[in-house]
Amino acid sequence: MRTGEYKLNLIREKTFLSHAVVKMVIDAPNVARKRKAGQFIVLMTDEKGERIPLTIVDSDKENGTITIIFQIVGKTTTCLSEMKEGESLYSVLGPLGQPTDIEQFGTVVCIGGGVGIGVVYPITKALKEAGNRVISIIGARTKDILILEDEMAQISDELLIATDDGSYGFHGFVSDVLQKLIDMGEKIDRVVAIGPVPMMRVVCDVTKQYNVKTIVSLNPIMVDATGMCGACRVSVGGCTKFACVDGPEFDGHEVDFDLLTSRLRMYYTQEKEAMENFRCECHD
Amino acid sequence: MTEAKKKKEKIPRQAMPEQDPEIRRSNFEEVPLGYTAETAMLEAKRCIQCKKPTCMNGCPVDVDIPGFIKLVAEGEYLEAARKIKETNSLPAVCGRVCPQESQCEATCVLGKKGDPVAIGRLERFVADYERKSGQILLPDVSPSTGKRVAVVGSGPAGLTVAGDLIKLGHAVTIFEGLHESGGVLVYGIPEFRLPKLIVAAEVGYLMKLGVTVVTDAVIGRVKTIDDLFAEGFDAIFLGVGAGAPVFMNIPGENLNGIYSANEYLTRSNLMKAYRFPEYDTPIAQGKNVGVIGGGNVTMDSARTALRLGADNVYVIYRRTEVEMPARVEEVHHAREEGVQFILLTNPVEYLGDENGRVKGVKCIRMELGEPDESGRRRPIPIKGSEFVIDVDMVVVAIGTNANPVIPNTTPGLKTNKWGYIVADEETGKTSRDGVYAGGDIVTGSATVILAAGAGKKAAKAIDEYLKSK
């Protein structure tokens, strides 16, 4: 929340987890107080900035802080990554979205790909605390950009790692590791898979064959993120849903991933333009 | 008839100077330019100062219309502004967006035989005059009552409640969900109809009176209604608007390039996407744009699309122009600027290209049947009349629904079958003690001034409630 009188949204800590993934701890006591696993915030870096949604990775009620992890992909995330500790974000709104459905399901496999590991981390933690047996599978393109390995190891009964190029752990995709688990006779009650759209889709293709309920967290483009605009509409089980208020988590077997992929590319040209202009400004 | 009256009637209703349609269709500056002091005085002199003014019956916020107009006629413009502000906290806004033709001006006596006094234009003139003069006098505020009121939503209803209650000595905090205050006045109504500077000035005025504004605070998420009571607020007003967009649920509606009016206007107005890339938020720049609907929001969307560079903008509406809910002035402005109207036509399906982008809208022709429950003749599809309009962008502007976040998180708050909050028409009182509501979240989509009117009534009721406690 922002008022004219006092300064909030202060960046307490900034850490690069890899060259393109940043972790930030931000003062946001009202968000920290209410936040549950699976929820997100919308932030703006400055007055002319875009509103972007980011998952709340962790929160500290006592200190009134929240943690976010983001990948540098476009202008807004670049600007954000260049902000310094002690500076304040223009706007932080949250917690938004439905919290994750946390119950004791039995054995749960939590899968995170790329920066999605940051998103699956709080859910994994909550599922573990709820008494589930948690097997985590995390993956990245290559070893250097794999994040949160230690943190995930701490909250998982078993942690499996995959890299696309074989530089670390299993050589292949997280879905291949999941398939191996199933082939080895592991009885899985639920899967949570969060990462790039192709990853979530492939995981769902695997679990569909064995009828294992699979939860995915969707990241469509949002504007207000309070149910007002419908920018984030996704198709789930043939019905249109707003990811910001109905989600962001849905039954992966019901999600229309083609539509999601297509809608994520809506502003591809403008995003490129904004980034190019921004690079020019930087070099002036 | 007296001599004086005859003489007054000879002055014709003063025209509003406007930006030329050819020029304005490519800029976002305000369309009507406003009266000069001379024209305003001339127009004010047309008012015959009725002993029993009927114009006031048409005003939801009880502005002393003959009173302020008399002051304009005398050249006392600042006094006139203060006169309006006695009952209306938002004169610069209302002077621009009120449908005067169906309110005060509709009941003006002069309108019976000729043109009514241009009350709206005069209201706008005095409000602008005061703002530009910088001599904004703050009214007397009653001594502090020690009571605290939370106003949820900073649109016209919330701002009105805040203005009225702060003057009565209550402490007022407004909670706004977005990062900027003003509600629909900033995210919905475009710059060319309501410059954001004016909204900021009206909010600034309330802050000078002592109102606290907290942005980025979606009540229901950040805090619940019960949290607010626990924090020590004595009463709460809910003016959260009817924020959820309505789609038609027809095939292809999720193709890229199809927006809800809420999204399209929020991108352009609140996020200033019309100034991309100076501002970061992008917006599609359609060449052939279809805008579905027939209300003011439809016109706002159509005229925004023109300004963003469209070659053709089609308003696609299922009835005829007579049934359009949009103000006559808005339809007129849109047409002047080149918006094309395709009437008695309804979309049935959107067609996409290989990249998932909309490339056409399949429509069906309609005819009008018997009147429906709204009193308007019901549109009926004509079988086999389907045809395709080539479009590369669409804005669906067919209305809004209630946003469920507050009802869902407030035990005991009654809603009707459409999800709108049930509130007493005269007081705004809801089923929860100390909780009042008004504006679109009670009535469904309506106008700025009706929301302000509801705010006025609720403020009065809240004041009485607080005094009785």
GROMACS .gro file of N, CA and C in nm, chain B residues 11-134:
model
  372
  295ILE      N    1  -3.138   3.603  -2.577
  295ILE     CA    2  -3.000   3.553  -2.588
  295ILE      C    3  -3.008   3.406  -2.624
  296PRO      N    4  -2.945   3.365  -2.734
  296PRO     CA    5  -2.951   3.221  -2.767
  296PRO      C    6  -2.860   3.141  -2.676
  297ARG      N    7  -2.888   3.011  -2.662
  297ARG     CA    8  -2.801   2.922  -2.584
  297ARG      C    9  -2.662   2.928  -2.646
  298GLN      N   10  -2.565   2.953  -2.562
  298GLN     CA   11  -2.429   2.972  -2.612
  298GLN      C   12  -2.365   2.837  -2.649
  299ALA      N   13  -2.311   2.834  -2.769
  299ALA     CA   14  -2.250   2.710  -2.818
  299ALA      C   15  -2.119   2.684  -2.745
  300MET      N   16  -2.085   2.558  -2.735
  300MET     CA   17  -1.958   2.520  -2.673
  300MET      C   18  -1.852   2.511  -2.781
  301PRO      N   19  -1.746   2.589  -2.770
  301PRO     CA   20  -1.639   2.574  -2.869
  301PRO      C   21  -1.572   2.437  -2.855
  302GLU      N   22  -1.542   2.376  -2.968
  302GLU     CA   23  -1.486   2.240  -2.965
  302GLU      C   24  -1.367   2.230  -3.058
  303GLN      N   25  -1.281   2.134  -3.031
  303GLN     CA   26  -1.174   2.102  -3.126
  303GLN      C   27  -1.237   2.049  -3.253
  304ASP      N   28  -1.183   2.085  -3.366
  304ASP     CA   29  -1.233   2.037  -3.494
  304ASP      C   30  -1.221   1.884  -3.500
  305PRO      N   31  -1.327   1.817  -3.548
  305PRO     CA   32  -1.324   1.669  -3.550
  305PRO      C   33  -1.204   1.612  -3.625
  306GLU      N   34  -1.167   1.674  -3.736
  306GLU     CA   35  -1.055   1.622  -3.815
  306GLU      C   36  -0.924   1.626  -3.737
  307ILE      N   37  -0.910   1.728  -3.655
  307ILE     CA   38  -0.788   1.742  -3.576
  307ILE      C   39  -0.793   1.654  -3.453
  308ARG      N   40  -0.906   1.660  -3.382
  308ARG     CA   41  -0.912   1.592  -3.252
  308ARG      C   42  -0.910   1.441  -3.266
  309ARG      N   43  -0.949   1.386  -3.382
  309ARG     CA   44  -0.953   1.240  -3.394
  309ARG      C   45  -0.812   1.180  -3.388
  310SER      N   46  -0.712   1.265  -3.391
  310SER     CA   47  -0.577   1.210  -3.376
  310SER      C   48  -0.502   1.266  -3.254
  311ASN      N   49  -0.575   1.326  -3.161
  311ASN     CA   50  -0.508   1.362  -3.035
  311ASN      C   51  -0.596   1.326  -2.916
  312PHE      N   52  -0.536   1.329  -2.799
  312PHE     CA   53  -0.610   1.290  -2.677
  312PHE      C   54  -0.650   1.411  -2.594
  313GLU      N   55  -0.637   1.531  -2.655
  313GLU     CA   56  -0.676   1.650  -2.578
  313GLU      C   57  -0.827   1.662  -2.570
  314GLU      N   58  -0.872   1.741  -2.475
  314GLU     CA   59  -1.014   1.751  -2.450
  314GLU      C   60  -1.089   1.806  -2.573
  315VAL      N   61  -1.207   1.750  -2.597
  315VAL     CA   62  -1.283   1.791  -2.716
  315VAL      C   63  -1.352   1.926  -2.695
  316PRO      N   64  -1.439   1.944  -2.596
  316PRO     CA   65  -1.497   2.076  -2.574
  316PRO      C   66  -1.395   2.166  -2.505
  317LEU      N   67  -1.384   2.289  -2.552
  317LEU     CA   68  -1.276   2.375  -2.502
  317LEU      C   69  -1.317   2.458  -2.381
  318GLY      N   70  -1.446   2.465  -2.356
  318GLY     CA   71  -1.492   2.542  -2.239
  318GLY      C   72  -1.534   2.683  -2.276
  319TYR      N   73  -1.626   2.737  -2.197
  319TYR     CA   74  -1.673   2.874  -2.218
  319TYR      C   75  -1.564   2.974  -2.177
  320THR      N   76  -1.567   3.091  -2.240
  320THR     CA   77  -1.490   3.203  -2.188
  320THR      C   78  -1.577   3.271  -2.082
  321ALA      N   79  -1.518   3.362  -2.006
  321ALA     CA   80  -1.596   3.433  -1.905
  321ALA      C   81  -1.713   3.508  -1.970
  322GLU      N   82  -1.687   3.567  -2.086
  322GLU     CA   83  -1.794   3.644  -2.154
  322GLU      C   84  -1.911   3.554  -2.192
  323THR      N   85  -1.879   3.440  -2.257
  323THR     CA   86  -1.988   3.350  -2.296
  323THR      C   87  -2.061   3.296  -2.173
  324ALA      N   88  -1.985   3.267  -2.071
  324ALA     CA   89  -2.046   3.212  -1.950
  324ALA      C   90  -2.144   3.314  -1.892
  325MET      N   91  -2.102   3.439  -1.888
  325MET     CA   92  -2.190   3.542  -1.830
  325MET      C   93  -2.315   3.559  -1.914
  326LEU      N   94  -2.296   3.557  -2.045
  326LEU     CA   95  -2.409   3.570  -2.138
  326LEU      C   96  -2.507   3.454  -2.119
  327GLU      N   97  -2.452   3.335  -2.110
  327GLU     CA   98  -2.536   3.216  -2.091
  327GLU      C   99  -2.608   3.223  -1.957
  328ALA      N  100  -2.536   3.267  -1.854
  328ALA     CA  101  -2.595   3.274  -1.720
  328ALA      C  102  -2.711   3.373  -1.717
  329LYS      N  103  -2.701   3.477  -1.799
  329LYS     CA  104  -2.808   3.577  -1.802
  329LYS      C  105  -2.936   3.523  -1.863
  330ARG      N  106  -2.928   3.411  -1.930
  330ARG     CA  107  -3.049   3.350  -1.987
  330ARG      C  108  -3.136   3.290  -1.877
  331CYS      N  109  -3.077   3.259  -1.764
  331CYS     CA  110  -3.153   3.196  -1.655
  331CYS      C  111  -3.252   3.297  -1.599
  332ILE      N  112  -3.378   3.258  -1.587
  332ILE     CA  113  -3.480   3.353  -1.542
  332ILE      C  114  -3.501   3.347  -1.391
  333GLN      N  115  -3.415   3.274  -1.321
  333GLN     CA  116  -3.417   3.270  -1.174
  333GLN      C  117  -3.557   3.236  -1.120
  334CYS      N  118  -3.608   3.123  -1.161
  334CYS     CA  119  -3.740   3.079  -1.116
  334CYS      C  120  -3.749   3.080  -0.963
  335LYS      N  121  -3.867   3.116  -0.914
  335LYS     CA  122  -3.889   3.114  -0.768
  335LYS      C  123  -3.886   2.969  -0.718
  336LYS      N  124  -3.951   2.883  -0.798
  336LYS     CA  125  -3.947   2.740  -0.763
  336LYS      C  126  -3.872   2.667  -0.874
  337PRO      N  127  -3.739   2.662  -0.861
  337PRO     CA  128  -3.659   2.609  -0.973
  337PRO      C  129  -3.678   2.459  -0.994
  338THR      N  130  -3.726   2.426  -1.112
  338THR     CA  131  -3.750   2.284  -1.144
  338THR      C  132  -3.621   2.212  -1.182
  339CYS      N  133  -3.521   2.291  -1.227
  339CYS     CA  134  -3.394   2.229  -1.267
  339CYS      C  135  -3.335   2.147  -1.153
  340MET      N  136  -3.350   2.198  -1.029
  340MET     CA  137  -3.290   2.131  -0.914
  340MET      C  138  -3.350   1.993  -0.888
  341ASN      N  139  -3.475   1.974  -0.932
  341ASN     CA  140  -3.537   1.842  -0.915
  341ASN      C  141  -3.458   1.737  -0.993
  342GLY      N  142  -3.391   1.782  -1.098
  342GLY     CA  143  -3.319   1.686  -1.183
  342GLY      C  144  -3.177   1.662  -1.137
  343CYS      N  145  -3.137   1.723  -1.023
  343CYS     CA  146  -2.996   1.709  -0.982
  343CYS      C  147  -2.982   1.612  -0.865
  344PRO      N  148  -2.912   1.498  -0.887
  344PRO     CA  149  -2.898   1.400  -0.779
  344PRO      C  150  -2.817   1.451  -0.660
  345VAL      N  151  -2.739   1.560  -0.676
  345VAL     CA  152  -2.661   1.607  -0.562
  345VAL      C  153  -2.707   1.744  -0.513
  346ASP      N  154  -2.828   1.784  -0.551
  346ASP     CA  155  -2.893   1.904  -0.497
  346ASP      C  156  -2.813   2.033  -0.513
  347VAL      N  157  -2.749   2.052  -0.625
  347VAL     CA  158  -2.676   2.178  -0.647
  347VAL      C  159  -2.777   2.293  -0.653
  348ASP      N  160  -2.743   2.406  -0.587
  348ASP     CA  161  -2.827   2.526  -0.594
  348ASP      C  162  -2.801   2.590  -0.731
  349ILE      N  163  -2.872   2.539  -0.830
  349ILE     CA  164  -2.843   2.578  -0.969
  349ILE      C  165  -2.870   2.727  -0.994
  350PRO      N  166  -2.992   2.777  -0.963
  350PRO     CA  167  -3.014   2.921  -0.989
  350PRO      C  168  -2.917   3.007  -0.908
  351GLY      N  169  -2.884   2.960  -0.789
  351GLY     CA  170  -2.793   3.035  -0.702
  351GLY      C  171  -2.656   3.055  -0.766
  352PHE      N  172  -2.600   2.947  -0.816
  352PHE     CA  173  -2.464   2.961  -0.872
  352PHE      C  174  -2.469   3.035  -1.005
  353ILE      N  175  -2.579   3.014  -1.080
  353ILE     CA  176  -2.588   3.081  -1.210
  353ILE      C  177  -2.602   3.233  -1.193
  354LYS      N  178  -2.676   3.273  -1.088
  354LYS     CA  179  -2.691   3.416  -1.061
  354LYS      C  180  -2.552   3.478  -1.036
  355LEU      N  181  -2.469   3.407  -0.960
  355LEU     CA  182  -2.334   3.456  -0.931
  355LEU      C  183  -2.250   3.466  -1.059
  356VAL      N  184  -2.269   3.371  -1.149
  356VAL     CA  185  -2.196   3.378  -1.277
  356VAL      C  186  -2.240   3.502  -1.354
  357ALA      N  187  -2.371   3.525  -1.357
  357ALA     CA  188  -2.425   3.640  -1.430
  357ALA      C  189  -2.368   3.771  -1.372
  358GLU      N  190  -2.339   3.769  -1.244
  358GLU     CA  191  -2.284   3.889  -1.179
  358GLU      C  192  -2.131   3.894  -1.188
  359GLY      N  193  -2.073   3.793  -1.251
  359GLY     CA  194  -1.926   3.790  -1.265
  359GLY      C  195  -1.855   3.740  -1.141
  360GLU      N  196  -1.931   3.686  -1.045
  360GLU     CA  197  -1.869   3.635  -0.921
  360GLU      C  198  -1.839   3.486  -0.938
  361TYR      N  199  -1.738   3.459  -1.021
  361TYR     CA  200  -1.714   3.320  -1.059
  361TYR      C  201  -1.663   3.234  -0.944
  362LEU      N  202  -1.575   3.290  -0.863
  362LEU     CA  203  -1.522   3.211  -0.750
  362LEU      C  204  -1.633   3.179  -0.651
  363GLU      N  205  -1.718   3.280  -0.627
  363GLU     CA  206  -1.832   3.259  -0.538
  363GLU      C  207  -1.923   3.150  -0.594
  364ALA      N  208  -1.940   3.153  -0.726
  364ALA     CA  209  -2.026   3.053  -0.791
  364ALA      C  210  -1.970   2.913  -0.768
  365ALA      N  211  -1.838   2.900  -0.781
  365ALA     CA  212  -1.775   2.769  -0.761
  365ALA      C  213  -1.800   2.721  -0.618
  366ARG      N  214  -1.786   2.813  -0.524
  366ARG     CA  215  -1.805   2.775  -0.383
  366ARG      C  216  -1.949   2.736  -0.356
  367LYS      N  217  -2.040   2.805  -0.424
  367LYS     CA  218  -2.182   2.773  -0.409
  367LYS      C  219  -2.206   2.627  -0.451
  368ILE      N  220  -2.149   2.587  -0.565
  368ILE     CA  221  -2.169   2.448  -0.612
  368ILE      C  222  -2.107   2.350  -0.512
  369LYS      N  223  -1.987   2.386  -0.467
  369LYS     CA  224  -1.914   2.294  -0.379
  369LYS      C  225  -1.982   2.273  -0.243
  370GLU      N  226  -2.079   2.359  -0.212
  370GLU     CA  227  -2.152   2.335  -0.087
  370GLU      C  228  -2.218   2.197  -0.088
  371THR      N  229  -2.260   2.154  -0.208
  371THR     CA  230  -2.327   2.023  -0.213
  371THR      C  231  -2.259   1.924  -0.306
  372ASN      N  232  -2.171   1.972  -0.393
  372ASN     CA  233  -2.111   1.882  -0.490
  372ASN      C  234  -1.959   1.894  -0.484
  373SER      N  235  -1.893   1.785  -0.444
  373SER     CA  236  -1.747   1.788  -0.429
  373SER      C  237  -1.675   1.777  -0.563
  374LEU      N  238  -1.747   1.744  -0.670
  374LEU     CA  239  -1.681   1.714  -0.797
  374LEU      C  240  -1.732   1.798  -0.915
  375PRO      N  241  -1.739   1.931  -0.902
  375PRO     CA  242  -1.803   2.009  -1.009
  375PRO      C  243  -1.731   2.003  -1.143
  376ALA      N  244  -1.598   1.999  -1.144
  376ALA     CA  245  -1.528   1.996  -1.272
  376ALA      C  246  -1.552   1.865  -1.345
  377VAL      N  247  -1.572   1.758  -1.266
  377VAL     CA  248  -1.603   1.628  -1.326
  377VAL      C  249  -1.747   1.627  -1.375
  378CYS      N  250  -1.840   1.667  -1.287
  378CYS     CA  251  -1.981   1.662  -1.323
  378CYS      C  252  -2.013   1.755  -1.440
  379GLY      N  253  -1.950   1.871  -1.443
  379GLY     CA  254  -1.973   1.963  -1.554
  379GLY      C  255  -1.935   1.902  -1.687
  380ARG      N  256  -1.851   1.801  -1.684
  380ARG     CA  257  -1.807   1.736  -1.808
  380ARG      C  258  -1.883   1.609  -1.841
  381VAL      N  259  -1.909   1.526  -1.741
  381VAL     CA  260  -1.961   1.393  -1.776
  381VAL      C  261  -2.105   1.365  -1.733
  382CYS      N  262  -2.170   1.459  -1.664
  382CYS     CA  263  -2.311   1.438  -1.629
  382CYS      C  264  -2.398   1.439  -1.754
  383PRO      N  265  -2.499   1.355  -1.759
  383PRO     CA  266  -2.595   1.366  -1.870
  383PRO      C  267  -2.697   1.475  -1.839
  384GLN      N  268  -2.655   1.601  -1.848
  384GLN     CA  269  -2.745   1.711  -1.810
  384GLN      C  270  -2.875   1.710  -1.890
  385GLU      N  271  -2.865   1.665  -2.017
  385GLU     CA  272  -2.984   1.668  -2.103
  385GLU      C  273  -3.097   1.582  -2.048
  386SER      N  274  -3.062   1.486  -1.959
  386SER     CA  275  -3.172   1.407  -1.902
  386SER      C  276  -3.188   1.437  -1.753
  387GLN      N  277  -3.116   1.536  -1.703
  387GLN     CA  278  -3.129   1.573  -1.562
  387GLN      C  279  -3.169   1.721  -1.549
  388CYS      N  280  -3.079   1.805  -1.498
  388CYS     CA  281  -3.115   1.945  -1.471
  388CYS      C  282  -3.167   2.019  -1.595
  389GLU      N  283  -3.099   1.997  -1.708
  389GLU     CA  284  -3.140   2.072  -1.827
  389GLU      C  285  -3.273   2.019  -1.883
  390ALA      N  286  -3.303   1.893  -1.851
  390ALA     CA  287  -3.430   1.837  -1.898
  390ALA      C  288  -3.547   1.902  -1.826
  391THR      N  289  -3.523   1.949  -1.703
  391THR     CA  290  -3.634   2.006  -1.627
  391THR      C  291  -3.627   2.159  -1.619
  392CYS      N  292  -3.531   2.219  -1.692
  392CYS     CA  293  -3.522   2.365  -1.699
  392CYS      C  294  -3.644   2.421  -1.772
  393VAL      N  295  -3.704   2.524  -1.712
  393VAL     CA  296  -3.826   2.582  -1.769
  393VAL      C  297  -3.807   2.632  -1.912
  394LEU      N  298  -3.690   2.689  -1.939
  394LEU     CA  299  -3.666   2.742  -2.073
  394LEU      C  300  -3.674   2.635  -2.181
  395GLY      N  301  -3.648   2.511  -2.139
  395GLY     CA  302  -3.649   2.401  -2.233
  395GLY      C  303  -3.787   2.371  -2.290
  396LYS      N  304  -3.890   2.421  -2.224
  396LYS     CA  305  -4.026   2.392  -2.271
  396LYS      C  306  -4.053   2.456  -2.407
  397LYS      N  307  -3.999   2.579  -2.424
  397LYS     CA  308  -4.026   2.648  -2.549
  397LYS      C  309  -3.903   2.666  -2.636
  398GLY      N  310  -3.788   2.648  -2.575
  398GLY     CA  311  -3.666   2.668  -2.653
  398GLY      C  312  -3.555   2.583  -2.597
  399ASP      N  313  -3.435   2.639  -2.594
  399ASP     CA  314  -3.323   2.563  -2.541
  399ASP      C  315  -3.306   2.591  -2.393
  400PRO      N  316  -3.283   2.487  -2.313
  400PRO     CA  317  -3.260   2.509  -2.170
  400PRO      C  318  -3.127   2.581  -2.146
  401VAL      N  319  -3.112   2.638  -2.028
  401VAL     CA  320  -2.985   2.699  -1.990
  401VAL      C  321  -2.877   2.589  -1.990
  402ALA      N  322  -2.759   2.622  -2.040
  402ALA     CA  323  -2.651   2.524  -2.048
  402ALA      C  324  -2.587   2.508  -1.910
  403ILE      N  325  -2.659   2.444  -1.820
  403ILE     CA  326  -2.617   2.434  -1.679
  403ILE      C  327  -2.484   2.361  -1.666
  404GLY      N  328  -2.470   2.251  -1.740
  404GLY     CA  329  -2.348   2.172  -1.733
  404GLY      C  330  -2.226   2.253  -1.775
  405ARG      N  331  -2.240   2.327  -1.885
  405ARG     CA  332  -2.127   2.406  -1.935
  405ARG      C  333  -2.090   2.515  -1.836
  406LEU      N  334  -2.191   2.570  -1.769
  406LEU     CA  335  -2.163   2.674  -1.669
  406LEU      C  336  -2.094   2.614  -1.547
  407GLU      N  337  -2.138   2.497  -1.508
  407GLU     CA  338  -2.076   2.430  -1.394
  407GLU      C  339  -1.928   2.404  -1.423
  408ARG      N  340  -1.904   2.352  -1.543
  408ARG     CA  341  -1.766   2.327  -1.584
  408ARG      C  342  -1.686   2.457  -1.585
  409PHE      N  343  -1.746   2.562  -1.638
  409PHE     CA  344  -1.674   2.690  -1.645
  409PHE      C  345  -1.630   2.738  -1.507
  410VAL      N  346  -1.722   2.739  -1.412
  410VAL     CA  347  -1.685   2.794  -1.281
  410VAL      C  348  -1.583   2.705  -1.209
  411ALA      N  349  -1.598   2.575  -1.227
  411ALA     CA  350  -1.502   2.484  -1.161
  411ALA      C  351  -1.362   2.505  -1.220
  412ASP      N  352  -1.356   2.518  -1.352
  412ASP     CA  353  -1.226   2.540  -1.418
  412ASP      C  354  -1.170   2.676  -1.380
  413TYR      N  355  -1.259   2.774  -1.372
  413TYR     CA  356  -1.216   2.910  -1.337
  413TYR      C  357  -1.150   2.912  -1.199
  414GLU      N  358  -1.216   2.843  -1.106
  414GLU     CA  359  -1.161   2.839  -0.971
  414GLU      C  360  -1.026   2.766  -0.968
  415ARG      N  361  -1.020   2.652  -1.038
  415ARG     CA  362  -0.897   2.575  -1.036
  415ARG      C  363  -0.782   2.655  -1.097
  416LYS      N  364  -0.809   2.719  -1.211
  416LYS     CA  365  -0.703   2.795  -1.279
  416LYS      C  366  -0.662   2.918  -1.197
  417SER      N  367  -0.757   2.973  -1.122
  417SER     CA  368  -0.725   3.092  -1.043
  417SER      C  369  -0.632   3.059  -0.926
  418GLY      N  370  -0.632   2.932  -0.890
  418GLY     CA  371  -0.550   2.890  -0.776
  418GLY      C  372  -0.608   2.936  -0.643
   0.00000   0.00000   0.00000
